[in-house]
Amino acid sequence: MSHSDPDESTDAAVARGSGTPDGSLDKMLSILNLFTEDNSAITQEDIVARIGCSRATAYRYLKSLSTAGLISPVHGGAYVVGSRIIELDRLLRLRDPILLAARDVMATLAREQKVNVMLCAYYGDKVMCADTEWPDTSYTSSYERGKPMPMFLGATAKAILAHLTPYQLRNLMLWHPAEIRAAGLGDNWDEFRANMRRVRKEGVVVSHGEIDKGLIGVGAPIFSAEKKVLGSLVAIVPAKGRAASAAALERLRGAVQQAAQALTDKLRAGQRDAPPARASRPRRIEG
């Protein structure tokens, strides 16, 4: 990691356990982390309690975020996610280089292997589905586009996790030791690092029912031109039937790895003279 990286000081602050990075702008943006499926509206009082600021400062934050369209006022002094998010999501679908590069690769993999396919990305300490190619509707997955999922379970997450830097993995070990132990990835840093090295060496991750019982995930990482992990390409098959046989899974491992490499090659070709399409540094996300 370059010492000139402007994000390093923020990461270091979070790694030390500060929770919210220093600085007024960081605190204001961290308000967006308060929105969850269980908490779709926030109030000025919520911000004062969770962010640790005065009511006057909370009001200024709300006004700025509302003016930018990132949040919108509703009844009772509450705020919900704003319409600007919808606009940004449309832009992402239309112009995101990873989504654009992945569509043909995903369609080919799904058609040739007769599987369902997910493209997954991550931010902070969460992984999520960015796009799907899902021709077989006889089964479903709990993964949904934009839904945060565990960083330590399933082929989707582990294919990404194993290719983070030691600095990033150590921070995750500091933030989430219980989750890492529960996932069977290690009781301490040495065990966690060894397990990630093993997964990285294998190149393809196969998980059996870790997220959705009855489903098998086969995932491989995708990389930027700078060789930073950007996400994972994952094939999903039912745990029962011919697709779950040892021979079929071995063939699928090879196909997924080839597809992920093809996507990586496409991204590298388009990124040689451009910055990375996505940041690849985990941060602790509060809320």
Short mmCIF file of C-alpha atoms in Angstrom, two decimals:
data_model
loop_
_atom_site.label_atom_id
_atom_site.label_comp_id
_atom_site.label_asym_id
_atom_site.label_seq_id
_atom_site.Cartn_x
_atom_site.Cartn_y
_atom_site.Cartn_z
CA MET A 1 0.00 0.00 0.00
CA SER A 2 1.30 3.42 -0.94
CA HIS A 3 1.95 5.75 1.96
CA SER A 4 0.56 8.56 -0.18
CA ASP A 5 -2.86 6.88 -0.32
CA PRO A 6 -5.33 9.53 0.93
CA ASP A 7 -7.62 6.88 2.42
CA GLU A 8 -4.97 5.32 4.62
CA SER A 9 -5.44 7.77 7.49
CA THR A 10 -9.19 7.12 7.49
CA ASP A 11 -8.69 3.35 7.46
CA ALA A 12 -6.18 3.61 10.26
CA ALA A 13 -8.61 5.64 12.35
CA VAL A 14 -11.36 3.09 11.85
CA ALA A 15 -9.01 0.20 12.55
CA ARG A 16 -8.15 1.80 15.89
CA GLY A 17 -11.80 1.49 16.83
CA SER A 18 -12.96 5.07 16.40
CA GLY A 19 -16.20 3.83 14.76
CA THR A 20 -16.82 6.97 12.73
CA PRO A 21 -13.90 8.54 10.86
CA ASP A 22 -12.82 12.00 11.98
CA GLY A 23 -14.04 15.04 10.09
CA SER A 24 -17.37 16.72 9.55
CA LEU A 25 -17.80 15.41 6.00
CA ASP A 26 -17.09 11.83 7.05
CA LYS A 27 -19.60 12.11 9.87
CA MET A 28 -22.26 13.56 7.60
CA LEU A 29 -21.82 10.80 5.02
CA SER A 30 -21.87 8.14 7.75
CA ILE A 31 -25.52 9.08 8.32
CA LEU A 32 -26.32 7.06 5.20
CA ASN A 33 -25.10 3.96 7.05
CA LEU A 34 -28.02 4.33 9.47
CA PHE A 35 -30.46 3.19 6.77
CA THR A 36 -31.12 -0.56 6.87
CA GLU A 37 -33.98 -2.90 5.99
CA ASP A 38 -35.10 -2.71 9.61
CA ASN A 39 -34.60 1.06 9.87
CA SER A 40 -35.80 2.75 6.69
CA ALA A 41 -36.31 6.19 8.27
CA ILE A 42 -34.10 8.32 10.51
CA THR A 43 -34.67 11.42 12.60
CA GLN A 44 -32.57 14.24 13.94
CA GLU A 45 -32.58 12.49 17.32
CA ASP A 46 -31.23 9.31 15.76
CA ILE A 47 -28.30 11.24 14.31
CA VAL A 48 -27.50 12.96 17.59
CA ALA A 49 -27.51 9.60 19.38
CA ARG A 50 -25.68 7.52 16.78
CA ILE A 51 -23.23 10.00 15.26
CA GLY A 52 -22.47 11.90 18.44
CA CYS A 53 -23.10 15.49 17.37
CA SER A 54 -25.22 18.42 18.51
CA ARG A 55 -28.79 18.98 17.32
CA ALA A 56 -27.64 22.02 15.35
CA THR A 57 -24.98 19.98 13.57
CA ALA A 58 -27.46 17.17 12.91
CA TYR A 59 -29.82 19.69 11.35
CA ARG A 60 -27.06 20.99 9.05
CA TYR A 61 -26.18 17.47 7.99
CA LEU A 62 -29.81 16.66 7.22
CA LYS A 63 -30.21 19.84 5.23
CA SER A 64 -27.09 19.18 3.15
CA LEU A 65 -27.99 15.56 2.41
CA SER A 66 -31.56 16.55 1.59
CA THR A 67 -30.43 19.31 -0.77
CA ALA A 68 -28.22 16.77 -2.56
CA GLY A 69 -31.22 14.46 -2.94
CA LEU A 70 -29.57 11.66 -0.95
CA ILE A 71 -32.34 11.76 1.65
CA SER A 72 -35.90 13.10 1.57
CA PRO A 73 -38.10 14.44 4.40
CA VAL A 74 -41.32 12.64 5.26
CA HIS A 75 -43.92 13.02 8.01
CA GLY A 76 -43.00 13.41 11.65
CA GLY A 77 -39.60 14.95 11.07
CA ALA A 78 -38.21 11.71 9.64
CA TYR A 79 -36.06 11.23 6.54
CA VAL A 80 -35.88 8.36 4.05
CA VAL A 81 -33.52 7.49 1.21
CA GLY A 82 -33.76 10.16 -1.49
CA SER A 83 -34.51 10.11 -5.20
CA ARG A 84 -30.91 10.88 -6.15
CA ILE A 85 -30.10 7.29 -5.18
CA ILE A 86 -32.51 6.05 -7.85
CA GLU A 87 -30.83 8.28 -10.42
CA LEU A 88 -27.40 6.99 -9.43
CA ASP A 89 -28.60 3.39 -9.60
CA ARG A 90 -29.83 3.94 -13.16
CA LEU A 91 -26.47 5.45 -14.09
CA LEU A 92 -24.72 2.47 -12.53
CA ARG A 93 -26.81 0.03 -14.58
CA LEU A 94 -26.17 1.96 -17.78
CA ARG A 95 -22.51 2.87 -17.48
CA ASP A 96 -20.73 0.83 -14.81
CA PRO A 97 -17.74 -0.79 -16.60
CA ILE A 98 -17.90 -3.98 -14.54
CA LEU A 99 -21.60 -4.55 -15.20
CA LEU A 100 -21.16 -3.80 -18.90
CA ALA A 101 -18.16 -6.10 -19.27
CA ALA A 102 -19.80 -8.90 -17.29
CA ARG A 103 -23.10 -9.28 -19.11
CA ASP A 104 -21.89 -11.31 -22.08
CA VAL A 105 -19.58 -13.37 -19.88
CA MET A 106 -22.41 -14.18 -17.47
CA ALA A 107 -24.85 -15.03 -20.24
CA THR A 108 -22.34 -17.37 -21.90
CA LEU A 109 -21.50 -19.13 -18.63
CA ALA A 110 -25.18 -19.58 -17.75
CA ARG A 111 -26.07 -20.89 -21.21
CA GLU A 112 -23.14 -23.26 -21.71
CA GLN A 113 -23.12 -24.70 -18.16
CA LYS A 114 -26.90 -24.53 -17.58
CA VAL A 115 -26.46 -22.70 -14.28
CA ASN A 116 -27.56 -19.47 -12.70
CA VAL A 117 -24.88 -16.82 -12.33
CA MET A 118 -24.27 -13.88 -10.00
CA LEU A 119 -21.82 -11.01 -10.23
CA CYS A 120 -20.91 -9.81 -6.76
CA ALA A 121 -19.08 -6.77 -5.45
CA TYR A 122 -18.18 -5.53 -1.99
CA TYR A 123 -17.74 -2.39 0.02
CA GLY A 124 -16.76 -1.91 3.62
CA ASP A 125 -17.19 -5.25 5.34
CA LYS A 126 -20.14 -6.42 3.26
CA VAL A 127 -20.58 -8.25 -0.01
CA MET A 128 -23.59 -7.93 -2.29
CA CYS A 129 -25.02 -9.08 -5.59
CA ALA A 130 -24.51 -6.51 -8.34
CA ASP A 131 -26.19 -8.40 -11.19
CA THR A 132 -27.62 -11.80 -12.08
CA GLU A 133 -28.16 -14.08 -15.05
CA TRP A 134 -30.91 -16.37 -13.72
CA PRO A 135 -32.48 -18.50 -16.46
CA ASP A 136 -33.54 -21.36 -14.14
CA THR A 137 -36.38 -19.98 -12.00
CA SER A 138 -37.11 -23.34 -10.33
CA TYR A 139 -35.01 -22.19 -7.36
CA THR A 140 -34.09 -18.85 -5.83
CA SER A 141 -31.31 -17.39 -3.71
CA SER A 142 -31.46 -15.06 -0.73
CA TYR A 143 -28.99 -12.85 -2.56
CA GLU A 144 -30.71 -9.82 -4.08
CA ARG A 145 -29.19 -6.97 -6.01
CA GLY A 146 -27.99 -4.43 -3.45
CA LYS A 147 -28.73 -6.55 -0.38
CA PRO A 148 -25.75 -6.64 2.02
CA MET A 149 -24.64 -10.17 2.84
CA PRO A 150 -22.02 -11.69 5.18
CA MET A 151 -18.39 -11.20 4.21
CA PHE A 152 -17.28 -14.56 5.61
CA LEU A 153 -19.76 -17.12 4.26
CA GLY A 154 -20.31 -18.59 0.84
CA ALA A 155 -18.31 -18.77 -2.38
CA THR A 156 -19.47 -15.26 -3.24
CA ALA A 157 -17.70 -13.71 -0.28
CA LYS A 158 -14.74 -16.03 0.16
CA ALA A 159 -13.59 -15.61 -3.44
CA ILE A 160 -13.23 -11.89 -2.66
CA LEU A 161 -12.03 -12.21 0.92
CA ALA A 162 -9.07 -14.44 0.11
CA HIS A 163 -7.61 -11.84 -2.27
CA LEU A 164 -7.63 -8.85 0.07
CA THR A 165 -4.26 -7.61 1.28
CA PRO A 166 -2.84 -8.72 4.64
CA TYR A 167 -3.51 -5.20 5.95
CA GLN A 168 -7.16 -5.45 4.96
CA LEU A 169 -7.54 -8.97 6.34
CA ARG A 170 -5.95 -8.00 9.63
CA ASN A 171 -8.42 -5.14 10.02
CA LEU A 172 -11.31 -7.50 9.32
CA MET A 173 -9.94 -9.88 11.95
CA LEU A 174 -9.90 -7.00 14.42
CA TRP A 175 -13.45 -5.94 13.58
CA HIS A 176 -15.12 -9.34 13.23
CA PRO A 177 -13.30 -12.05 15.23
CA ALA A 178 -16.55 -13.76 16.30
CA GLU A 179 -17.94 -13.95 12.76
CA ILE A 180 -14.64 -15.29 11.42
CA ARG A 181 -14.54 -17.99 14.09
CA ALA A 182 -18.20 -18.89 13.46
CA ALA A 183 -17.49 -19.25 9.74
CA GLY A 184 -14.68 -21.70 10.49
CA LEU A 185 -12.04 -19.41 9.02
CA GLY A 186 -9.79 -19.31 12.06
CA ASP A 187 -9.69 -18.66 15.79
CA ASN A 188 -6.83 -16.17 15.49
CA TRP A 189 -4.89 -14.13 12.95
CA ASP A 190 -2.42 -16.90 12.04
CA GLU A 191 -5.21 -19.40 11.34
CA PHE A 192 -7.27 -16.86 9.41
CA ARG A 193 -4.28 -15.85 7.28
CA ALA A 194 -3.42 -19.51 6.58
CA ASN A 195 -6.99 -20.28 5.52
CA MET A 196 -7.09 -17.28 3.20
CA ARG A 197 -3.77 -18.35 1.67
CA ARG A 198 -5.22 -21.82 1.03
CA VAL A 199 -8.37 -20.44 -0.60
CA ARG A 200 -6.30 -18.04 -2.71
CA LYS A 201 -4.08 -20.89 -3.91
CA GLU A 202 -7.09 -23.01 -4.91
CA GLY A 203 -8.37 -20.18 -7.09
CA VAL A 204 -12.02 -21.29 -7.03
CA VAL A 205 -14.27 -21.54 -3.98
CA VAL A 206 -17.03 -24.15 -3.68
CA SER A 207 -19.53 -23.69 -0.86
CA HIS A 208 -22.35 -26.03 0.12
CA GLY A 209 -25.39 -24.42 1.68
CA GLU A 210 -23.49 -21.78 3.65
CA ILE A 211 -25.95 -19.05 2.69
CA ASP A 212 -28.90 -20.95 1.19
CA LYS A 213 -29.41 -24.55 2.20
CA GLY A 214 -29.88 -26.76 -0.80
CA LEU A 215 -27.70 -24.63 -3.06
CA ILE A 216 -24.04 -24.89 -4.06
CA GLY A 217 -21.98 -21.86 -5.02
CA VAL A 218 -18.87 -21.99 -7.20
CA GLY A 219 -17.04 -18.67 -7.23
CA ALA A 220 -13.87 -17.11 -8.61
CA PRO A 221 -12.45 -13.59 -8.14
CA ILE A 222 -12.28 -10.84 -10.74
CA PHE A 223 -9.51 -8.23 -10.76
CA SER A 224 -8.74 -4.74 -12.00
CA ALA A 225 -5.82 -3.73 -14.19
CA GLU A 226 -3.96 -2.99 -10.96
CA LYS A 227 -4.59 -6.60 -9.85
CA LYS A 228 -6.91 -5.52 -7.04
CA VAL A 229 -9.86 -7.76 -6.38
CA LEU A 230 -13.10 -6.12 -7.55
CA GLY A 231 -15.62 -8.83 -6.86
CA SER A 232 -16.54 -12.39 -7.74
CA LEU A 233 -18.31 -14.35 -10.44
CA VAL A 234 -20.41 -17.15 -8.97
CA ALA A 235 -22.37 -20.05 -10.46
CA ILE A 236 -25.30 -21.37 -8.40
CA VAL A 237 -26.66 -24.92 -8.73
CA PRO A 238 -29.05 -27.08 -6.67
CA ALA A 239 -27.38 -29.45 -4.23
CA LYS A 240 -29.47 -32.33 -5.59
CA GLY A 241 -29.24 -33.65 -9.11
CA ARG A 242 -26.59 -34.26 -11.74
CA ALA A 243 -25.20 -30.72 -11.45
CA ALA A 244 -24.04 -31.51 -7.91
CA SER A 245 -22.02 -34.61 -8.79
CA ALA A 246 -18.29 -34.49 -8.19
CA ALA A 247 -17.53 -34.64 -11.90
CA ALA A 248 -20.04 -31.89 -12.74
CA LEU A 249 -18.73 -29.62 -10.00
CA GLU A 250 -15.17 -30.14 -11.18
CA ARG A 251 -16.15 -29.13 -14.71
CA LEU A 252 -18.03 -26.14 -13.32
CA ARG A 253 -15.00 -25.06 -11.31
CA GLY A 254 -12.97 -24.86 -14.50
CA ALA A 255 -15.72 -23.04 -16.39
CA VAL A 256 -16.21 -20.45 -13.65
CA GLN A 257 -12.48 -19.85 -13.37
CA GLN A 258 -12.20 -19.37 -17.14
CA ALA A 259 -15.19 -17.00 -17.16
CA ALA A 260 -13.78 -14.95 -14.29
CA GLN A 261 -10.45 -14.72 -16.11
CA ALA A 262 -12.22 -13.64 -19.31
CA LEU A 263 -14.01 -10.90 -17.37
CA THR A 264 -10.76 -9.83 -15.72
CA ASP A 265 -9.09 -9.63 -19.14
CA LYS A 266 -11.93 -7.47 -20.48
CA LEU A 267 -11.69 -5.14 -17.49
CA ARG A 268 -7.92 -4.85 -17.75
CA ALA A 269 -8.18 -4.01 -21.43
CA GLY A 270 -10.51 -1.16 -20.60
CA GLN A 271 -8.71 0.03 -17.47
CA ARG A 272 -5.09 0.30 -18.56
CA ASP A 273 -5.41 4.06 -18.95
CA ALA A 274 -8.10 4.61 -16.34
CA PRO A 275 -8.41 4.46 -12.53
CA PRO A 276 -9.99 1.39 -10.89
CA ALA A 277 -13.74 1.13 -11.44
CA ARG A 278 -14.36 0.33 -7.77
CA ALA A 279 -12.50 0.92 -4.57
CA SER A 280 -11.17 -2.32 -3.11
CA ARG A 281 -10.50 -1.36 0.47
CA PRO A 282 -12.73 -2.77 3.21
CA ARG A 283 -14.01 -0.32 5.77
CA ARG A 284 -16.02 -1.01 8.85
CA ILE A 285 -19.62 0.00 8.17
CA GLU A 286 -21.54 0.98 11.25
CA GLY A 287 -25.24 0.33 11.40
#
